[in-house]
Coordinates of C-alpha atoms in Angstrom, one line a residue:
M1 CA 0.0 0.0 0.0
N2 CA 1.4 3.4 -1.0
F3 CA 1.5 6.5 1.2
P4 CA -1.5 8.3 -0.3
D5 CA -3.6 5.2 0.2
I6 CA -2.5 4.8 3.8
F7 CA -3.3 8.5 4.5
N8 CA -6.7 8.1 2.9
L9 CA -7.4 5.3 5.4
Y10 CA -6.3 7.7 8.2
T11 CA -8.6 10.5 7.1
R12 CA -11.6 8.0 7.0
W13 CA -10.7 6.6 10.4
F14 CA -10.4 10.2 11.8
S15 CA -13.9 11.1 10.4
N16 CA -15.5 8.0 11.9
Y17 CA -13.7 8.7 15.2
I18 CA -15.1 12.2 15.4
H19 CA -18.5 11.0 14.3
H20 CA -18.6 8.7 17.3
F21 CA -18.0 11.6 19.7
L22 CA -20.5 13.8 18.0
K23 CA -23.2 11.1 18.1
T24 CA -22.4 10.0 21.7
Y25 CA -22.0 13.5 23.2
P26 CA -24.2 15.9 21.2
E27 CA -24.3 18.4 24.0
L28 CA -20.5 18.8 23.6
S29 CA -20.6 19.0 19.8
E30 CA -19.5 22.7 19.4
N31 CA -16.0 22.2 20.9
I32 CA -15.6 18.7 19.4
E33 CA -16.2 20.2 16.0
I34 CA -13.9 23.1 16.7
K35 CA -11.1 20.7 17.4
A36 CA -11.9 18.4 14.5
D37 CA -11.8 21.4 12.2
H38 CA -8.5 22.6 13.8
S39 CA -7.0 19.1 13.2
R40 CA -7.9 19.2 9.5
K41 CA -6.6 22.7 9.0
V42 CA -3.3 21.9 10.8
H43 CA -3.0 19.1 8.3
L44 CA -3.3 21.7 5.5
E45 CA -0.8 24.0 7.2
I46 CA 1.8 21.4 7.6
L47 CA 1.3 20.2 4.0
G48 CA 1.9 23.8 2.9
I49 CA 5.2 23.9 4.9
A50 CA 6.2 20.5 3.5
Q51 CA 5.5 21.6 -0.1
N52 CA 7.4 24.8 0.4
L53 CA 10.4 22.8 1.7
G54 CA 10.1 20.4 -1.2
L55 CA 9.9 17.3 1.0
N56 CA 9.7 13.9 -0.7
D57 CA 6.6 11.7 -0.7
E58 CA 7.6 9.8 2.4
D59 CA 8.4 12.8 4.5
T60 CA 5.3 14.6 3.3
F61 CA 3.2 11.6 4.3
L62 CA 4.7 11.7 7.8
A63 CA 4.1 15.4 8.1
E64 CA 0.4 15.0 7.0
T65 CA -0.1 12.2 9.4
I66 CA 1.3 14.1 12.3
G67 CA -0.8 17.1 11.4
L68 CA -4.0 15.2 11.3
F69 CA -3.4 13.3 14.5
H70 CA -1.5 15.8 16.6
D71 CA -4.6 16.6 18.7
I72 CA -6.4 13.2 18.5
G73 CA -6.2 13.1 22.4
R74 CA -8.3 16.3 22.7
F75 CA -11.6 14.4 22.1
K76 CA -11.2 12.0 25.0
Q77 CA -9.9 14.8 27.1
Y78 CA -12.9 17.0 26.4
V79 CA -15.6 14.5 26.9
K80 CA -14.0 13.3 30.2
Y81 CA -13.1 16.7 31.7
Q82 CA -15.0 19.3 29.7
T83 CA -11.8 21.4 29.4
F84 CA -8.8 21.8 27.0
S85 CA -6.6 22.8 29.9
D86 CA -4.0 20.0 30.3
S87 CA -3.2 21.3 33.9
K88 CA -6.8 20.7 34.9
S89 CA -7.1 17.3 33.2
Q90 CA -4.5 15.2 31.3
N91 CA -1.7 15.9 28.9
H92 CA -3.6 15.8 25.6
A93 CA -0.5 14.8 23.5
E94 CA 0.3 11.8 25.7
L95 CA -3.4 10.9 25.6
G96 CA -3.3 11.2 21.8
V97 CA -0.4 8.7 21.5
E98 CA -2.3 6.3 23.7
V99 CA -5.4 6.6 21.4
L100 CA -3.2 5.8 18.3
K101 CA -1.6 2.9 20.0
E102 CA -4.8 1.5 21.5
N103 CA -6.5 1.6 18.1
N104 CA -3.4 0.3 16.3
I105 CA -3.8 3.1 13.7
L106 CA -0.2 3.0 12.5
K107 CA 0.0 -0.7 12.0
E108 CA 1.1 -0.4 8.3
L109 CA 4.1 1.7 9.3
S110 CA 7.7 0.8 10.3
S111 CA 8.9 1.2 13.9
E112 CA 11.0 4.2 12.7
H113 CA 8.0 6.0 11.2
K114 CA 5.9 5.3 14.4
E115 CA 8.7 6.7 16.6
I116 CA 8.8 9.9 14.5
I117 CA 5.0 10.3 14.6
Y118 CA 4.6 9.6 18.3
N119 CA 7.4 11.8 19.4
A120 CA 6.5 14.7 17.2
I121 CA 2.9 14.5 18.7
L122 CA 4.4 14.5 22.2
N123 CA 6.6 17.5 21.4
H124 CA 3.9 19.6 19.7
S125 CA 2.5 21.0 22.9
R126 CA 5.7 21.2 25.1
A127 CA 7.3 24.5 25.9
E128 CA 10.4 23.2 24.1
I129 CA 11.3 20.3 21.9
V130 CA 12.9 17.5 24.0
P131 CA 16.5 17.1 22.9
D132 CA 16.7 14.0 20.8
T133 CA 19.5 12.1 19.0
N134 CA 17.0 11.4 16.1
E135 CA 17.2 14.5 13.8
K136 CA 14.0 13.4 12.0
V137 CA 12.1 13.6 15.3
I138 CA 13.4 17.1 15.9
F139 CA 12.6 18.2 12.3
F140 CA 9.0 16.9 12.3
S141 CA 8.5 18.3 15.8
K142 CA 9.4 21.7 14.4
L143 CA 7.0 21.2 11.5
I144 CA 4.0 20.4 13.7
R145 CA 4.8 23.2 16.2
D146 CA 4.7 25.7 13.4
A147 CA 1.6 24.3 11.7
D148 CA -0.3 24.1 15.0
K149 CA 0.6 27.7 15.9
L150 CA -0.6 29.0 12.5
D151 CA -4.0 27.4 12.8
I152 CA -4.4 28.3 16.5
W153 CA -3.7 32.0 15.5
R154 CA -6.5 31.7 12.9
L155 CA -8.9 30.1 15.3
I156 CA -8.4 32.5 18.2
T157 CA -8.3 35.7 16.0
D158 CA -11.6 34.5 14.5
Y159 CA -12.9 33.9 18.0
Y160 CA -11.9 37.2 19.5
M161 CA -13.8 39.0 16.7
V162 CA -17.1 37.3 17.8
K163 CA -16.4 36.8 21.5
E164 CA -18.9 39.5 22.5
Q165 CA -21.7 37.6 20.7
R166 CA -20.5 34.0 21.2
E167 CA -18.3 33.6 24.3
N168 CA -16.6 30.2 24.7
K169 CA -14.9 29.8 28.0
T170 CA -13.3 26.5 26.9
I171 CA -11.4 28.2 24.1
E172 CA -10.3 30.8 26.8
L173 CA -9.1 27.9 29.1
E174 CA -11.6 29.2 31.7
L175 CA -9.2 32.1 32.4
P176 CA -10.7 35.3 33.9
D177 CA -11.1 38.2 31.4
T178 CA -9.6 41.0 33.4
E179 CA -7.3 43.9 32.6
E180 CA -4.4 42.4 34.4
I181 CA -1.2 41.3 32.7
S182 CA 1.2 39.2 34.8
D183 CA 4.9 40.1 35.1
E184 CA 5.7 36.4 34.5
V185 CA 4.1 36.7 31.1
F186 CA 5.2 40.3 30.2
Y187 CA 9.0 40.2 30.9
P188 CA 9.8 37.1 28.9
I189 CA 8.5 38.8 25.8
L190 CA 10.9 41.7 26.3
N191 CA 13.7 39.1 26.0
H192 CA 12.2 37.3 23.0
K193 CA 11.2 34.3 25.1
V194 CA 8.2 32.0 24.9
I195 CA 5.9 32.0 27.9
L196 CA 5.2 29.0 30.1
K197 CA 1.5 28.0 30.3
E198 CA 1.9 27.8 34.1
S199 CA 2.5 31.6 34.2
M200 CA -0.9 32.5 32.8
K201 CA -3.4 34.0 35.2
T202 CA -5.8 35.9 32.9
L203 CA -7.1 35.9 29.4
N204 CA -4.7 38.7 28.5
D205 CA -1.9 36.6 29.7
F206 CA -3.1 33.9 27.3
K207 CA -3.2 36.4 24.5
L208 CA 0.4 37.4 25.2
L209 CA 1.5 33.8 25.3
Q210 CA -0.1 33.4 21.8
I211 CA 1.8 36.5 20.6
A212 CA 5.1 35.2 22.1
W213 CA 4.8 32.1 19.9
I214 CA 6.5 34.2 17.2
F215 CA 9.8 33.6 18.9
D216 CA 9.4 29.9 18.3
L217 CA 8.7 29.8 14.6
N218 CA 11.1 27.5 12.8
F219 CA 10.4 28.0 9.0
D220 CA 10.4 31.1 6.8
Y221 CA 7.1 29.9 5.2
S222 CA 5.5 30.1 8.7
V223 CA 6.8 33.6 9.3
Q224 CA 5.5 34.7 5.9
R225 CA 2.0 33.2 6.6
L226 CA 1.9 34.9 10.0
Y227 CA 2.9 38.2 8.4
E228 CA 0.4 38.0 5.5
K229 CA -2.5 37.0 7.8
K230 CA -1.8 39.8 10.3
Y231 CA -2.6 37.5 13.2
L232 CA -0.5 39.3 15.8
E233 CA -2.0 42.7 14.9
K234 CA -5.5 41.2 15.4
I235 CA -4.6 39.8 18.8
I236 CA -2.9 43.1 19.9
K237 CA -6.1 45.0 19.0
T238 CA -8.0 43.0 21.6
L239 CA -5.6 44.0 24.4
P240 CA -5.9 47.1 26.6
E241 CA -4.0 50.2 25.5
N242 CA -1.2 50.8 28.0
D243 CA 2.6 51.1 28.2
K244 CA 3.1 47.3 28.6
I245 CA 1.1 46.5 25.5
N246 CA 2.8 49.3 23.5
Q247 CA 6.2 47.7 24.5
V248 CA 5.0 44.3 23.4
K249 CA 3.7 45.7 20.1
N250 CA 7.1 47.4 19.3
I251 CA 9.2 44.4 20.2
V252 CA 7.0 42.1 18.1
D253 CA 6.9 44.4 15.1
L254 CA 10.7 44.8 15.1
Y255 CA 11.2 41.1 15.5
L256 CA 8.7 40.1 12.7
N257 CA 10.1 42.7 10.3
K258 CA 13.6 41.5 11.0
R259 CA 12.6 37.9 10.3
I260 CA 10.8 38.9 7.1
K261 CA 13.8 40.9 5.8
A262 CA 16.2 38.1 6.6
F263 CA 14.7 35.8 3.9
I264 CA 13.5 38.4 1.4
H265 CA 17.0 39.8 0.9

């Protein structure tokens, strides 16, 4: 069986898996569908990066599989705990690997391919990629981390535009929507550092965490996508106008423009 045929099996299994949750838990359908849509769009984002890099058929297949399945643990997590917060429930990446193993989804693949897929999924939601002697694991972890960020930026900027009419506390990780910005979130941005999830106390902290993802983009294609879609501008517009946010805006603008110029020239 060739790689496109195997991936077609995966997409069919994924659709059936989601259908089971929608049928069994209709009262939870909104957020189940949000995560299913996100998974499909992350697949498209990672495919875009793979094509831009000129990956061969085998590596493109691995990238697509990781993209589609990176959040497969979210569905069990949500129906059991009604939250997408790992700290309040279970690590969704670890849960996802369990789901794939329990269902023997990757049975057609070699042990090497399985290792790459499982470890990239485990790395996708960590603050940093775990150092690994396997360069392929590191490479595919970078791919999925970029693709995931790109679609979360799409998802949350779309959400912030309709939040007033259609509030969704699950997307907000149940964080309080106050004016406060925590120092543990603000100061890392000044030093071009990503923010630890444990530092978040408010929705504004969560927004700054999403902005700081720019410091962890690995591929020029991802930076270009971020720039063209204006995701960071859209998030900043939802934040209060004060000196802290102005500092963040200036730092992010300078950093983004520097990254863009680096690969245009």
